């Protein structure tokens, strides 16, 4: 008799705690999720850039989603240099052909993959970019070659709308 | 707690105290028996309380004029400096107050390390202290972001990016912290909110820190357990109050020197340039009080391991009471520990120095050696030393070495064996 009563009580305790935990989680989630990017931030998804005035060997920097994007019109030397690197020499192996579909144009996030600084143009041991914060060297394809950064600089989603206009995002 | 029952003198006092025993608490705090040999290194608890209150009061007044918005924050800080009555004074006290707070907390921590104040039965006091220290770093970091200058922006970018080192969820966490795809207005407003909240969390933890202290009572330079109250103790008021007050005045002279004569010497000129997400300053350096940990971060070539090493350097302190195996608290009676202690002090200062220098060449090499030694001290030297070290016999009471002139080592040894 008493044993049966205890079991019933145990069930009620467990069930109440479980429902309470689910309820608490349901209340906590909105409090956490409110910190994620809001609708207005997400709405700024794409930017169109006119690149007609960029000469070979020059880089322009545009802001996309609050981050700098490098658009570089590469010289033939830079393209050759980027394409002649052996895959086994790379920290994060990626072919230049995959990073720059149109070899003349390199479009990538100008954000060091170490801790997010903006690397400097035409600097470093590999004629590409150099991050002044903690000394990461990138090559002419924006690939990490030396220093603490773990990955190559990221290639965003982009397309050529026409010969002179790039749409990022 | 003092053993005797406290009874207020007046009828009204008794009536009130029976309903809310605040007067009993006040009586406990004034009568609190304190070791009579406390030196000036013990005055930094009081100084830190002063620092916390200074930061809260100046912070509240600044918040009446500051605007937490990416387009207006930089301008509103300049408005405080130029237009608000005494705004320059309040802001300089607040900005330099953060440095003074850390100066005092480092002395307070290194005092504990020298006199073994973290050892049984004071582990909880110590751990509460480490949590306060972590919160102080969080508050200081977020406060530094609020003026929205170049160092604010890029400091925030670099520090929040530390979380991207976490495998799989790292990027998601960083986006969540930012509230966007880069440090921007949502980041600023949440940092302002948290910067406002944390000092009050610290205040609550300080109450717990002092409560936990009042259970076993203060450690002391000799590091032995004493009877309380006894001829080895004095009441907190007036003896310690006066001593703390004098030390606080000396501290305030240093504080005032920075505020009035070189208010920007501890800051970075780059932070008087408004935040620009397109350009990173040539040389990003955190505030001086975070430099040793920054040096540890940079000395490891791998991103994730660098972050892990930096966090471990702080969290290792929390388990210090169990890493130090010696039963003797005070370094006065530990000839070997005393030497390693000073080597550690030098090691941390060296880390601080190389943390401010570019991470290359000789600096990087020094940073790596100093980082390795830092961990060696806590993980190898301290545990081994407790077993190997031949300590000097400790006196039986605080009074003994004072009244007996030179301590009679043979006598002390005899007594020591008696208590064991």
XYZ file of N, CA and C in Angstrom, chain A residues 32 35-37 41-42 61-63 65-68 113-118 132-134 148 150-151, chain B residues 154 157-158 161-162 171 175-176 178-182 190 277-278 280-282 284 294 297-298 301 303:
150
model
N 18.056 34.329 -25.209
C 19.351 34.070 -25.842
C 19.308 34.485 -27.314
N 19.848 37.991 -29.068
C 21.187 38.531 -29.333
C 21.702 38.183 -30.737
N 21.077 37.246 -31.432
C 21.495 36.892 -32.785
C 21.151 38.022 -33.763
N 21.765 38.031 -34.954
C 21.500 39.106 -35.917
C 20.004 39.285 -36.157
N 19.551 43.630 -39.765
C 20.950 43.297 -40.066
C 21.010 42.285 -41.208
N 20.130 41.289 -41.140
C 20.112 40.255 -42.177
C 19.689 40.825 -43.530
N 38.564 48.505 -51.551
C 37.962 47.884 -50.381
C 36.549 48.425 -50.223
N 35.585 47.521 -50.171
C 34.196 47.959 -49.967
C 33.647 47.293 -48.717
N 32.633 47.911 -48.146
C 32.045 47.371 -46.920
C 30.837 46.511 -47.272
N 28.175 43.864 -45.191
C 27.768 43.368 -43.881
C 28.708 43.832 -42.770
N 29.159 45.079 -42.860
C 30.041 45.624 -41.828
C 31.477 45.161 -41.933
N 31.754 44.293 -42.929
C 33.119 43.797 -43.085
C 33.735 44.313 -44.366
N 35.058 44.570 -44.356
C 35.704 45.006 -45.588
C 35.831 43.843 -46.574
N 41.862 35.585 -40.765
C 41.134 34.475 -40.128
C 41.689 34.149 -38.753
N 42.708 34.881 -38.331
C 43.203 34.685 -36.959
C 42.229 35.343 -35.989
N 42.310 36.677 -35.850
C 41.417 37.337 -34.907
C 40.691 38.530 -35.512
N 40.559 38.528 -36.859
C 39.634 39.474 -37.477
C 40.153 40.850 -37.832
N 41.460 41.083 -37.815
C 41.980 42.389 -38.249
C 41.915 42.491 -39.775
N 42.141 43.705 -40.284
C 42.172 43.913 -41.734
C 43.626 43.877 -42.209
N 48.893 43.117 -39.597
C 49.804 43.741 -38.634
C 49.547 43.310 -37.189
N 48.374 42.730 -36.932
C 48.032 42.440 -35.541
C 48.921 41.330 -34.973
N 48.961 40.198 -35.646
C 49.727 39.088 -35.093
C 50.603 38.424 -36.140
N 49.932 32.910 -37.483
C 48.977 32.171 -36.646
C 47.596 31.927 -37.273
N 44.600 30.360 -39.160
C 44.429 28.960 -39.536
C 43.957 28.729 -40.978
N 43.223 29.701 -41.574
C 42.641 29.463 -42.900
C 42.982 30.592 -43.866
N 38.741 47.705 -32.613
C 39.587 46.576 -33.003
C 39.916 45.678 -31.823
N 36.963 43.524 -31.725
C 37.009 42.548 -32.813
C 37.944 41.388 -32.473
N 39.143 41.732 -31.999
C 40.133 40.695 -31.714
C 39.678 39.801 -30.551
N 36.764 37.593 -31.411
C 37.212 36.560 -32.350
C 37.922 35.400 -31.660
N 38.350 35.602 -30.410
C 38.964 34.487 -29.667
C 38.002 33.303 -29.619
N 32.163 30.028 -34.849
C 31.678 31.115 -35.700
C 30.278 31.567 -35.269
N 29.073 35.351 -34.025
C 27.946 36.084 -34.615
C 26.912 36.448 -33.551
N 26.690 35.492 -32.633
C 25.734 35.723 -31.558
C 26.226 36.847 -30.637
N 28.199 39.301 -31.450
C 28.163 40.561 -32.191
C 26.739 41.039 -32.460
N 25.808 40.108 -32.615
C 24.466 40.479 -33.075
C 24.496 40.931 -34.514
N 25.441 40.409 -35.288
C 25.591 40.797 -36.688
C 26.756 40.041 -37.273
N 27.310 40.568 -38.393
C 28.415 39.884 -39.045
C 29.754 40.578 -38.794
N 29.704 41.606 -37.967
C 30.929 42.281 -37.534
C 30.570 43.031 -36.249
N 24.906 46.096 -26.357
C 24.928 45.014 -25.371
C 26.150 45.122 -24.455
N 35.762 50.516 -39.529
C 35.841 49.072 -39.795
C 36.726 48.721 -40.994
N 37.181 49.740 -41.763
C 37.987 49.458 -42.955
C 39.480 49.414 -42.668
N 42.612 48.722 -39.804
C 43.082 48.273 -38.498
C 44.300 49.111 -38.109
N 44.369 49.596 -36.846
C 45.572 50.328 -36.440
C 46.811 49.438 -36.605
N 47.963 50.078 -36.856
C 49.182 49.328 -37.150
C 49.563 48.399 -36.005
N 48.014 46.795 -32.539
C 46.930 46.638 -31.565
C 47.486 46.082 -30.273
N 47.990 38.502 -22.909
C 48.097 38.725 -24.348
C 49.392 38.115 -24.881
N 48.926 34.433 -25.185
C 48.111 34.143 -26.378
C 48.973 34.136 -27.639
N 49.832 35.146 -27.773
C 50.607 35.293 -29.001
C 51.813 34.358 -29.071
N 51.824 29.381 -31.520
C 51.563 29.602 -32.950
C 50.196 29.107 -33.425
N 46.095 28.827 -33.285
C 45.029 29.717 -32.821
C 44.279 29.153 -31.614
